[in-house]
PDB file of C-alpha atoms and ligand atoms in Angstrom:
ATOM      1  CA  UNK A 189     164.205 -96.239  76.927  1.00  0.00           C
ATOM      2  CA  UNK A 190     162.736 -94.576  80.112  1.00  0.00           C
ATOM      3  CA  UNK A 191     160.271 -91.779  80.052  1.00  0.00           C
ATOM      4  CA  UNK A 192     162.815 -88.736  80.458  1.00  0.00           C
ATOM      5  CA  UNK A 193     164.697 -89.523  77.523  1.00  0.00           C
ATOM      6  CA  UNK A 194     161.612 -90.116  75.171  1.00  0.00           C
ATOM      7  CA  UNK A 195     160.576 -86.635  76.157  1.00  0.00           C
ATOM      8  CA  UNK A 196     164.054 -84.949  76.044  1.00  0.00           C
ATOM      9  CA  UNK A 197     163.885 -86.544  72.437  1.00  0.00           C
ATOM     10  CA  UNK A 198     160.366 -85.247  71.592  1.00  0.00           C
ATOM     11  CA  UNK A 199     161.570 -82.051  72.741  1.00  0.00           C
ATOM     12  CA  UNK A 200     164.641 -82.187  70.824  1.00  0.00           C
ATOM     13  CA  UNK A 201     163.043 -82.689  67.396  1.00  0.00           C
ATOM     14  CA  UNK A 202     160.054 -79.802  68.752  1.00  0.00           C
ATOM     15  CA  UNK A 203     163.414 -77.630  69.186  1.00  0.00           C
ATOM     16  CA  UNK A 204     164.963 -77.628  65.858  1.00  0.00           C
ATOM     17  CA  UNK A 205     161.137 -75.513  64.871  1.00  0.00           C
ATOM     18  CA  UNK A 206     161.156 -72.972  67.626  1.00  0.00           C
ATOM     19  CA  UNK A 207     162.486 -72.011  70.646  1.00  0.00           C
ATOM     20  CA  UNK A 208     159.184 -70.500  71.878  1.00  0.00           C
ATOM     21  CA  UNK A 209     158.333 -71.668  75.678  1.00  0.00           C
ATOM     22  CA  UNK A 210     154.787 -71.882  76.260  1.00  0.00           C
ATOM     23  CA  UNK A 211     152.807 -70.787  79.116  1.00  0.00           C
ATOM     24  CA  UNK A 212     149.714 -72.969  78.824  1.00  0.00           C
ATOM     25  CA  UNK A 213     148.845 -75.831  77.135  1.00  0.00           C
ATOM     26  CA  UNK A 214     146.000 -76.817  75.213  1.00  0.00           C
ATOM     27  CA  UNK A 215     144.045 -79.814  74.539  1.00  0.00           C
ATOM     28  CA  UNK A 216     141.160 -79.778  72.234  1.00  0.00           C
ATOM     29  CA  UNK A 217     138.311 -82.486  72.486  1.00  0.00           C
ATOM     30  CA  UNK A 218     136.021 -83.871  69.678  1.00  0.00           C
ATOM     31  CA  UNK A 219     134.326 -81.403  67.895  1.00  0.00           C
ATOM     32  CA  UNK A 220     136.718 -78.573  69.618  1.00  0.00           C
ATOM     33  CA  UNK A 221     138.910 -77.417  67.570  1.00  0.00           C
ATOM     34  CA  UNK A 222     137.892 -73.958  66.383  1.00  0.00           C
ATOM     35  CA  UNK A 223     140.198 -72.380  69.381  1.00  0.00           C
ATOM     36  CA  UNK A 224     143.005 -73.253  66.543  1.00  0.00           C
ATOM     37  CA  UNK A 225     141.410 -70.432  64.213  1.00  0.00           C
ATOM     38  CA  UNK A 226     142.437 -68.001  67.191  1.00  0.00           C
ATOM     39  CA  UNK A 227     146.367 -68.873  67.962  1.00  0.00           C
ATOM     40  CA  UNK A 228     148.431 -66.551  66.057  1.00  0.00           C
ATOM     41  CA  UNK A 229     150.789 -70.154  64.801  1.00  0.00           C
ATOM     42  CA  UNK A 230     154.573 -69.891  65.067  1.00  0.00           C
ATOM     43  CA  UNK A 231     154.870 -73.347  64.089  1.00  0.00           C
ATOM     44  CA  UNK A 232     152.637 -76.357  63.147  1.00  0.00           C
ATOM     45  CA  UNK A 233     154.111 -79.858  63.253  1.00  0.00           C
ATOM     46  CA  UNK A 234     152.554 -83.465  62.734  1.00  0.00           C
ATOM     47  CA  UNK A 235     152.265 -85.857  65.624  1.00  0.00           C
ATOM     48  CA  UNK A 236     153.242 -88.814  63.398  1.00  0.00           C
ATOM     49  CA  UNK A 237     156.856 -86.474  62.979  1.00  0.00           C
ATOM     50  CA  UNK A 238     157.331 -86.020  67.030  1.00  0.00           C
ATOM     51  CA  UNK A 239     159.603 -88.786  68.129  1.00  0.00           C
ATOM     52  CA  UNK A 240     157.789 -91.341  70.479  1.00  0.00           C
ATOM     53  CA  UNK A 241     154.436 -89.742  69.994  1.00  0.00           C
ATOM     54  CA  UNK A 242     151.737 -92.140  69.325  1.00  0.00           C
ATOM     55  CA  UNK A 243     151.122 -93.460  66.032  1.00  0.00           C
ATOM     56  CA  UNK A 244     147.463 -91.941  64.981  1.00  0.00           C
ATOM     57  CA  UNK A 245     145.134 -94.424  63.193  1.00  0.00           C
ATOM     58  CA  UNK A 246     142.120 -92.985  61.816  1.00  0.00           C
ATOM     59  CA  UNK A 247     142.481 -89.026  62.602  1.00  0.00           C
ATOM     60  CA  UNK A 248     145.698 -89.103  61.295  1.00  0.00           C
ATOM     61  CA  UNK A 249     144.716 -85.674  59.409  1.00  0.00           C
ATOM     62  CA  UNK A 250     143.460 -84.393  63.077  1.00  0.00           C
ATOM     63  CA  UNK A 251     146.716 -85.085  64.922  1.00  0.00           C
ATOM     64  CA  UNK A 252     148.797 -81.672  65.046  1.00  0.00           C
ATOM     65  CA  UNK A 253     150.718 -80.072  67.651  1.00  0.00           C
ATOM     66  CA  UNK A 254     150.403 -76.071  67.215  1.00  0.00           C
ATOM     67  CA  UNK A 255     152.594 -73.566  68.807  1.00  0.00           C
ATOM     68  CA  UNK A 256     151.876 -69.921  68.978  1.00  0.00           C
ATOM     69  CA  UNK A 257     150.265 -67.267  70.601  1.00  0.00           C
ATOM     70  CA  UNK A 258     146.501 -66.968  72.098  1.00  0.00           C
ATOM     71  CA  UNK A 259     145.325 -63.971  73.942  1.00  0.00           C
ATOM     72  CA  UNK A 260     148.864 -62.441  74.521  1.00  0.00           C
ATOM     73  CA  UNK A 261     150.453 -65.474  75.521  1.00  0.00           C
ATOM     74  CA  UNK A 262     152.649 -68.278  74.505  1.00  0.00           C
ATOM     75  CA  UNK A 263     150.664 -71.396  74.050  1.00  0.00           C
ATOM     76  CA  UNK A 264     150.973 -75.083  72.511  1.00  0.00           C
ATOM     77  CA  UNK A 265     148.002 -76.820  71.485  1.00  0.00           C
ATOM     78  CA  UNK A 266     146.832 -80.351  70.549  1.00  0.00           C
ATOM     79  CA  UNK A 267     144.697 -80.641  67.712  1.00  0.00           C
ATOM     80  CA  UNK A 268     143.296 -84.018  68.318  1.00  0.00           C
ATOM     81  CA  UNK A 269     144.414 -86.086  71.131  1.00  0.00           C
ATOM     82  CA  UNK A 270     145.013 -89.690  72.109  1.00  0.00           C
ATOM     83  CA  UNK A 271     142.011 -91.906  73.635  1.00  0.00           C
ATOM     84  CA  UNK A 272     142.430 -94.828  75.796  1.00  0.00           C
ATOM     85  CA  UNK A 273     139.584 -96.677  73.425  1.00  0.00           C
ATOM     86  CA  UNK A 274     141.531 -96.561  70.074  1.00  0.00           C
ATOM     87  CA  UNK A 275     143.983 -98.657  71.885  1.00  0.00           C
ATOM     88  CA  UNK A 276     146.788 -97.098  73.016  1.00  0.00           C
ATOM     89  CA  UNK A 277     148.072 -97.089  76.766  1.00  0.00           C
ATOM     90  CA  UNK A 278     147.535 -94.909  79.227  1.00  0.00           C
ATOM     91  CA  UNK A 279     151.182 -93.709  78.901  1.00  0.00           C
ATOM     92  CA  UNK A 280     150.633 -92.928  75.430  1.00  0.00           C
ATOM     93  CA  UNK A 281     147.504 -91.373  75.621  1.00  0.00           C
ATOM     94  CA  UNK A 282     149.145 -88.927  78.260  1.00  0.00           C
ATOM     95  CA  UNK A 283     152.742 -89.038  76.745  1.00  0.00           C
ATOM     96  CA  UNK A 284     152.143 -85.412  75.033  1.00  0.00           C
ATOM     97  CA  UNK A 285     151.103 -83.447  78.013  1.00  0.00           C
ATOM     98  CA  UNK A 286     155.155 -84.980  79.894  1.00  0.00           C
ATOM     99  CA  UNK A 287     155.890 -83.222  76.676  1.00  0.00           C
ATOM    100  CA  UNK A 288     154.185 -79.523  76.831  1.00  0.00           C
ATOM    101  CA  UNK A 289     155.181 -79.548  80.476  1.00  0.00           C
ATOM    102  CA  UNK A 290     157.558 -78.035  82.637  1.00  0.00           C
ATOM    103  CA  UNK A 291     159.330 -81.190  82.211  1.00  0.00           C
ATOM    104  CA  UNK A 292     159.803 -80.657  77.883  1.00  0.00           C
ATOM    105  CA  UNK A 293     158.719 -77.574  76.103  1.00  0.00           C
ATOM    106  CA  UNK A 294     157.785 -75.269  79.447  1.00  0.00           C
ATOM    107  CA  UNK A 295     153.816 -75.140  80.404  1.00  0.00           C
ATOM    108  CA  UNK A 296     152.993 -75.332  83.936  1.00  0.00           C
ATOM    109  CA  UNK A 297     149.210 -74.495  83.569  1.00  0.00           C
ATOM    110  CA  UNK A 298     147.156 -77.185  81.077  1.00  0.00           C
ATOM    111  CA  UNK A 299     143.658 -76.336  79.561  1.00  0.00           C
ATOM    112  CA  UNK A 300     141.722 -79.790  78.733  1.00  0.00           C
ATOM    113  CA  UNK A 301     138.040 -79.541  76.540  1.00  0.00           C
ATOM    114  CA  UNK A 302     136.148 -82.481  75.808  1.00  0.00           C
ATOM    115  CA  UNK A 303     132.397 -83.562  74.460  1.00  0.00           C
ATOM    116  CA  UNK A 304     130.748 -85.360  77.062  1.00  0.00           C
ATOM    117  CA  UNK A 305     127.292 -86.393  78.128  1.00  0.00           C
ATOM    118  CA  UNK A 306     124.889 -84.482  80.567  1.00  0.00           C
ATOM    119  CA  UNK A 307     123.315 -86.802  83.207  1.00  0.00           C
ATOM    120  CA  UNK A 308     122.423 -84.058  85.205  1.00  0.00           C
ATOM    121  CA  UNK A 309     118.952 -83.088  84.865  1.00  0.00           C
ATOM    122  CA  UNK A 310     119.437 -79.801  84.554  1.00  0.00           C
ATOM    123  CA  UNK A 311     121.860 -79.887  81.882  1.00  0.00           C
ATOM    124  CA  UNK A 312     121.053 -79.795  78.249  1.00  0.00           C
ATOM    125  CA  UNK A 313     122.996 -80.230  74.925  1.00  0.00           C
ATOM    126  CA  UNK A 314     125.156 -77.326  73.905  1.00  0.00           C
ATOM    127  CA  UNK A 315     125.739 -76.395  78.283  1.00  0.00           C
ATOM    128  CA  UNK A 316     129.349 -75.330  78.781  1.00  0.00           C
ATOM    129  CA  UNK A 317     130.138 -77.128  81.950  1.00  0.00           C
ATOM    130  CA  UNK A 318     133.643 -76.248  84.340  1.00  0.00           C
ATOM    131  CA  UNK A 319     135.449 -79.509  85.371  1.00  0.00           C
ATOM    132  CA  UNK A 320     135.336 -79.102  89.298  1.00  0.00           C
ATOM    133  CA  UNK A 321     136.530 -82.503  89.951  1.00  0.00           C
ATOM    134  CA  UNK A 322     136.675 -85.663  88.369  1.00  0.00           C
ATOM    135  CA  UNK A 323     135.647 -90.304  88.840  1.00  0.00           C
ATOM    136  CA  UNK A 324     138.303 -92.253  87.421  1.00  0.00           C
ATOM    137  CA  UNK A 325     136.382 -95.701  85.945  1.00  0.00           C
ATOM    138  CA  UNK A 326     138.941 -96.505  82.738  1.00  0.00           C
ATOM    139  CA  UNK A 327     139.905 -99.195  85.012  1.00  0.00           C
ATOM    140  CA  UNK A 328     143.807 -97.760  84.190  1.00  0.00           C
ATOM    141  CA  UNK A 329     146.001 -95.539  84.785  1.00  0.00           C
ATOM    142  CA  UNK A 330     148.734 -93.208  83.758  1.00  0.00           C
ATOM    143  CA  UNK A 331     150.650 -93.570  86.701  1.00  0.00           C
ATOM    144  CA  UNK A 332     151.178 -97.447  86.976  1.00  0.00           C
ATOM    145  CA  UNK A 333     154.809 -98.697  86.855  1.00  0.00           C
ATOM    146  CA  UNK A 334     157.711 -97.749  87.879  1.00  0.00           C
ATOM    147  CA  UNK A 335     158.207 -93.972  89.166  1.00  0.00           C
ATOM    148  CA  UNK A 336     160.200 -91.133  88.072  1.00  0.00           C
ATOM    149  CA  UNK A 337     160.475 -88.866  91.133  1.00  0.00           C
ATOM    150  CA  UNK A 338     162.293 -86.403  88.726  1.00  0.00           C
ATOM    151  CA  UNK A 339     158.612 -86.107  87.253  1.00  0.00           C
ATOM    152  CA  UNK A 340     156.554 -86.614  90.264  1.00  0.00           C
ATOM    153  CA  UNK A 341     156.097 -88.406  93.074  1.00  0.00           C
ATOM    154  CA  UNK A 342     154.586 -91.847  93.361  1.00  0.00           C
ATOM    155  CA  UNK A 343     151.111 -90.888  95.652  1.00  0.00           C
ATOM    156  CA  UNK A 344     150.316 -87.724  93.789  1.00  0.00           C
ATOM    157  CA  UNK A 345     147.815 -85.646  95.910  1.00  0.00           C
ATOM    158  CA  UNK A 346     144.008 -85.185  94.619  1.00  0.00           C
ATOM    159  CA  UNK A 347     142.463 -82.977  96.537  1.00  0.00           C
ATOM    160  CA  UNK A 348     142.537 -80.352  93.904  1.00  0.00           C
ATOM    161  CA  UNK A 349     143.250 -81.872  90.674  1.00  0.00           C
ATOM    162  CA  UNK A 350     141.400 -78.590  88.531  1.00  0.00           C
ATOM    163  CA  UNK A 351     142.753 -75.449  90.535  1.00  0.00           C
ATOM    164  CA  UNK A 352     139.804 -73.686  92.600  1.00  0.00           C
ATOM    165  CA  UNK A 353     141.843 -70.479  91.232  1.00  0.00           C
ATOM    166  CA  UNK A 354     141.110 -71.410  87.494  1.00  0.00           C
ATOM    167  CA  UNK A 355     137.547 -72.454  88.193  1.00  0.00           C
ATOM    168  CA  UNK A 356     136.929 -69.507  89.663  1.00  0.00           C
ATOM    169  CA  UNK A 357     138.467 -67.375  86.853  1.00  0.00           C
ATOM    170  CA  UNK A 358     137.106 -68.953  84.509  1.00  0.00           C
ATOM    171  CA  UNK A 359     133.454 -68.567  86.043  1.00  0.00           C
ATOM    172  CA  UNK A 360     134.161 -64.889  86.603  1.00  0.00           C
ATOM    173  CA  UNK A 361     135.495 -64.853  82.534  1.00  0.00           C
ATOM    174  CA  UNK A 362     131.891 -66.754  81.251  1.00  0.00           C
ATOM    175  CA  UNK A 363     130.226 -64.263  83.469  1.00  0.00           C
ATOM    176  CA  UNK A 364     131.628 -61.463  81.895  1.00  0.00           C
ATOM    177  CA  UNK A 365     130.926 -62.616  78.942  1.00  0.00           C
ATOM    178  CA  UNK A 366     127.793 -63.141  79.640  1.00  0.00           C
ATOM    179  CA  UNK A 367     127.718 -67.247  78.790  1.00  0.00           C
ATOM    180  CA  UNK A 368     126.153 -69.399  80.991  1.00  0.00           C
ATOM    181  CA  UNK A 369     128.467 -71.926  82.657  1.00  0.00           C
ATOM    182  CA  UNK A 370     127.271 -75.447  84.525  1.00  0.00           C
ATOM    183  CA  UNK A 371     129.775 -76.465  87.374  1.00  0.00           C
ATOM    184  CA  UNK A 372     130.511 -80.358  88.148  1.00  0.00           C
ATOM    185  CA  UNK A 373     131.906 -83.689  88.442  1.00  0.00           C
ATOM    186  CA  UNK A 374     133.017 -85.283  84.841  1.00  0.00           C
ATOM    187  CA  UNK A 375     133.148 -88.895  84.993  1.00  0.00           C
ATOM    188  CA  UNK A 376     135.675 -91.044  82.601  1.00  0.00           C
ATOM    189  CA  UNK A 377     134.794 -94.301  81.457  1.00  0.00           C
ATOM    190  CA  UNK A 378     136.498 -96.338  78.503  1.00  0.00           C
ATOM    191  CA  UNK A 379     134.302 -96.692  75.826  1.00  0.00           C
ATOM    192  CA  UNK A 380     133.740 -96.562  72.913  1.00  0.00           C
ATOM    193  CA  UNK A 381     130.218 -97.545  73.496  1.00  0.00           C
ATOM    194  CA  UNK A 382     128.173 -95.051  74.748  1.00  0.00           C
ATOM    195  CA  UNK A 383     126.577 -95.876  78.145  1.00  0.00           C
ATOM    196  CA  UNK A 384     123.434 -98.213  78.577  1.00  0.00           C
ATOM    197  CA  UNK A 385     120.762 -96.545  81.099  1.00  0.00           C
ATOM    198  CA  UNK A 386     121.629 -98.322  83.883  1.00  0.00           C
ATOM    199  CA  UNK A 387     124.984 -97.298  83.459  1.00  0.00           C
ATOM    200  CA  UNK A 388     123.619 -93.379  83.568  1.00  0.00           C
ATOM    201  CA  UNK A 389     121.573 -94.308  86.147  1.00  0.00           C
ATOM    202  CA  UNK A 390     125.042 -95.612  88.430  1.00  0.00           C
ATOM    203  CA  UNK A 391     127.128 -93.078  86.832  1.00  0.00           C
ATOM    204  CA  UNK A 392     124.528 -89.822  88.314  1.00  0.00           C
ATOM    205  CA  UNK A 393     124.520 -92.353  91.937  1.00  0.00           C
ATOM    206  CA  UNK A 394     127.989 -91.933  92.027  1.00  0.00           C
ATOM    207  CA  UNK A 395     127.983 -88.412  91.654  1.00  0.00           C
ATOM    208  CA  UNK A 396     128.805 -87.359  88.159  1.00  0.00           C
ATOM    209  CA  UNK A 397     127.385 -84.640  85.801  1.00  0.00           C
ATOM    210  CA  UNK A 398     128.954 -85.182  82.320  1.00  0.00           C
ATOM    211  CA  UNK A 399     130.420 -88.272  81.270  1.00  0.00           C
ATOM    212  CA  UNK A 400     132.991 -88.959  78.491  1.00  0.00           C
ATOM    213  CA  UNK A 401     136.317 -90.783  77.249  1.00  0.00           C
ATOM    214  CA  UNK A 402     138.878 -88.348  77.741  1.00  0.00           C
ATOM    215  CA  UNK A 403     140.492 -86.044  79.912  1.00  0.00           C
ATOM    216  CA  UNK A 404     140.953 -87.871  83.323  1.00  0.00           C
ATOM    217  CA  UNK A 405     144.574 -89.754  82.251  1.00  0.00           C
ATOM    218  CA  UNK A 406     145.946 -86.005  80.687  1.00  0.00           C
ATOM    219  CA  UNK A 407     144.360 -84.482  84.327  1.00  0.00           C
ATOM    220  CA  UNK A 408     145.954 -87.131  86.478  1.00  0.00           C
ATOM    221  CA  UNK A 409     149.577 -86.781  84.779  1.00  0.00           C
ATOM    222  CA  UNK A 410     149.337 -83.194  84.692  1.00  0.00           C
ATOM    223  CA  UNK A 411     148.905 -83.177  88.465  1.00  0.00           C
ATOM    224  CA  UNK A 412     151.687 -85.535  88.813  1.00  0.00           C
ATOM    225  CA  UNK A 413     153.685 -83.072  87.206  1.00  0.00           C
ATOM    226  CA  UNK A 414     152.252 -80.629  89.385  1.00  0.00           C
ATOM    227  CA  UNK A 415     150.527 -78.326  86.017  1.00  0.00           C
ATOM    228  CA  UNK A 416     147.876 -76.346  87.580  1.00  0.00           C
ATOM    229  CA  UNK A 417     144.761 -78.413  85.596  1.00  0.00           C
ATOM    230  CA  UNK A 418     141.359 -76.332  84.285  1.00  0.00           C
ATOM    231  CA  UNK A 419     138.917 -78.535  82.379  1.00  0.00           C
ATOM    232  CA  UNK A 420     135.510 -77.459  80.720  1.00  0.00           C
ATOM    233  CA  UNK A 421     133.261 -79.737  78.974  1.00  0.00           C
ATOM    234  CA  UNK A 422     130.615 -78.939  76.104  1.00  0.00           C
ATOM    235  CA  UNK A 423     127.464 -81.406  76.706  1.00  0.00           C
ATOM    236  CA  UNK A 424     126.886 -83.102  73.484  1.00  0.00           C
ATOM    237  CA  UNK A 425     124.011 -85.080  74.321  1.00  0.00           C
ATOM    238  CA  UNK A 426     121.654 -85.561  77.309  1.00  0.00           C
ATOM    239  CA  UNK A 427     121.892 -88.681  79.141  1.00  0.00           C
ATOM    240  CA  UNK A 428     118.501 -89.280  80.699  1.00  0.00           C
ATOM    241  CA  UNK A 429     117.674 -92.574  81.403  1.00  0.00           C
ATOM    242  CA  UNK A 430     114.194 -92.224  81.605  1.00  0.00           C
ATOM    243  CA  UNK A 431     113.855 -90.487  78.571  1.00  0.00           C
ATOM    244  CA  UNK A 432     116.996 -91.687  76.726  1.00  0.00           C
ATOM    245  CA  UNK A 433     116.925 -91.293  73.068  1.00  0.00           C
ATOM    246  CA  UNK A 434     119.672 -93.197  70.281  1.00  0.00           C
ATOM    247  CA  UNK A 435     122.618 -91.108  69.491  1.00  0.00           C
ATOM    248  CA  UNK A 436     125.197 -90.953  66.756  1.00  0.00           C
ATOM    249  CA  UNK A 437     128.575 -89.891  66.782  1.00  0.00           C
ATOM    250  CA  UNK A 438     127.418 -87.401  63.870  1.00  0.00           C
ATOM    251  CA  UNK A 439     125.268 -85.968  66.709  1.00  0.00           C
ATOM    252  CA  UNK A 440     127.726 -85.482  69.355  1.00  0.00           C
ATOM    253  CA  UNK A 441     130.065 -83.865  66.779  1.00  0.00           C
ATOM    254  CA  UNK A 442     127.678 -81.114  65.199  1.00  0.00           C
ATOM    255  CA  UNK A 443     126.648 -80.448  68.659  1.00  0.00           C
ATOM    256  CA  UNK A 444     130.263 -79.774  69.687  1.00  0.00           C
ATOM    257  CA  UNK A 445     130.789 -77.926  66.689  1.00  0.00           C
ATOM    258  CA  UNK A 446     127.616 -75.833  67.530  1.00  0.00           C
ATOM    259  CA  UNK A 447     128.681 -74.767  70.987  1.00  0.00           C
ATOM    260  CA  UNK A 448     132.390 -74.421  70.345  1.00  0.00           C
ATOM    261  CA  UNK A 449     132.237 -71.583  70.549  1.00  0.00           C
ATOM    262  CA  UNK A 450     131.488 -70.410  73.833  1.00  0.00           C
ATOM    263  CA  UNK A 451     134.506 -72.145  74.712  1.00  0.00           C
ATOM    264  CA  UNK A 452     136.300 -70.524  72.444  1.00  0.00           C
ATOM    265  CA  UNK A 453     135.908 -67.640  73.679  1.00  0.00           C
ATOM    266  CA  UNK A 454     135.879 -68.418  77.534  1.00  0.00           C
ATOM    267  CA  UNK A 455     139.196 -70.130  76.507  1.00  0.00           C
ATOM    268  CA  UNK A 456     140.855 -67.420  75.047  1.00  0.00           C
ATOM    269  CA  UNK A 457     140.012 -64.638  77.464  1.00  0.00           C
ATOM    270  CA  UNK A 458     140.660 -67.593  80.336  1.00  0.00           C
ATOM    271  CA  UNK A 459     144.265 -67.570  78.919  1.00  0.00           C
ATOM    272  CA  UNK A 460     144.253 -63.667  78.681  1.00  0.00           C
ATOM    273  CA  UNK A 461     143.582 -63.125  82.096  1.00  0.00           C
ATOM    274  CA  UNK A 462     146.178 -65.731  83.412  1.00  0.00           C
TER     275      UNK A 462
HETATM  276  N1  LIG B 800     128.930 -91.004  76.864  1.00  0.00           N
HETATM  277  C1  LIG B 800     127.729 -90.545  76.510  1.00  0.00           C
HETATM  278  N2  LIG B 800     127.551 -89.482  75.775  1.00  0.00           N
HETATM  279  C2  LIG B 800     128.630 -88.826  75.350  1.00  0.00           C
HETATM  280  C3  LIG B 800     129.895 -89.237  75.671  1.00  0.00           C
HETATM  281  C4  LIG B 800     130.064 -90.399  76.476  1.00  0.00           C
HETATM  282  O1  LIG B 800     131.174 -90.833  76.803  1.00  0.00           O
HETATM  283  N3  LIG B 800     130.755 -88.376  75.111  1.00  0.00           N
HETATM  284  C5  LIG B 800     130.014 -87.457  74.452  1.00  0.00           C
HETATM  285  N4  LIG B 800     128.728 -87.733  74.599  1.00  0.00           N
END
């Protein structure tokens, strides 16, 4: 079954709940999810109930897609997303975001959060960072196979994959709000292990601030589709490879949880301000 008909059934079965076009969609990384407190919900449905959404393994209980309304406007939100480690494809992982889109339920501006590490020395856990631009190294991608020009074209342009307008909003929104926001270059990489030093010490070579799992395939099909693309990333855990020190999972969740929410509320008045 090709692509347009898996999301024209998605949509279908998202249909029969609401009629509600959103304006912006939301994804929520690890740890992120308090923005969900804040949307006024119209309707809350499962993934595992979506047709041709991915099977969820272990987050199963995680795995919602929430439609509503968040700082006076209409927005769909995943709670929990897809990652290119717990095995699914790329086309998976990214299958939701075909589906908030223009091209199913109606957002044409996408808001992706993630935890990630700091390897910039001037970074420390609990920074809010704004993506600026992004390193592809899953080694995959979205993308591959056969295009749907309907969708997007094969050679998407990346000269601007996070709109300079968004960053810029959403620098003038922190600074309202008087949180401090880190700017830079968020680097994806497979995972699930966390990153030996040398690898931090190639990854900051190469130009990257934050690095994380996430993020990059939803980024890459969102441009495809042509969704203007803001990203923000909560540092989790610094990534110094001089002074690097053992990290849990635990860790990287409570320090999520503990920062949340400054993007919460960038987020929010981000969305207001649209
Ligand atoms: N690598 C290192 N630290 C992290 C990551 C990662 O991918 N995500 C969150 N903290």
């Amino acid at each position: 079954m090709n692509l347009r008909t898996q999301i024209a059934e998605a949509v279908r079965y998202i249909r029969k709940h609401t009629a509600t076009v959103p304006e912006v969609a939301i994804i929520l990384g690890t740890g992120l999810g308090g923005l969900v407190k804040e949307i006024r919900k119209e309707v809350v449905l499962d993934y595992d109930a979506i047709p041709h959404f991915p099977v969820s393994t272990v987050e199963s209980h995680h795995g919602k897609l929430i439609i509503g309304t968040l700082g006076g406007k209409k927005v769909v939100a995943m709670q929990g997303r897809f990652h290119y480690y717990e095995g699914y494809t790329m086309q998976q992982v990214t299958f939701p975001v075909r589906v908030m889109s223009h091209a199913g339920l109606g957002a044409r501006t996408l808001l992706v959060s993630n935890a990630a590490g700091g390897m910039n020395p001037k970074f420390r856990r609990g920074d809010l960072m704004i993506i600026e631009d992004h390193i592809n190294l899953q080694g995959d991608n979205p993308l591959i196979g056969k295009n749907d020009e309907q969708l997007g074209p094969r050679f998407p342009d990346m000269s601007e994959p996070y709109s300079r307008d968004l960053i810029a909003l959403a620098q003038k929104v922190a600074k309202d709000l008087k949180i401090p926001v880190r700017k830079g270059v968020f680097v994806a990489v497979q995972g699930p292990n966390l990153e030996t030093r040398a690898e931090y010490r190639f990854l900051r070579g190469i130009g990257a601030d934050a690095v994380g799992m996430s993020t990059v395939p939803e980024n890459i099909v969102g441009v495809h589709m042509g969704m203007r693309v803001c990203g923000m990333s909560i540092i989790t855990d610094e990534c110094f490879p001089d002074t690097l020190a053992p990290v849990t999972v635990e860790e990287v969740i409570a320090a999520a949880n503990k920062a949340e929410p400054k993007l919460t509320a960038v987020t929010k008045e981000l969305i207001r301000r649209l």
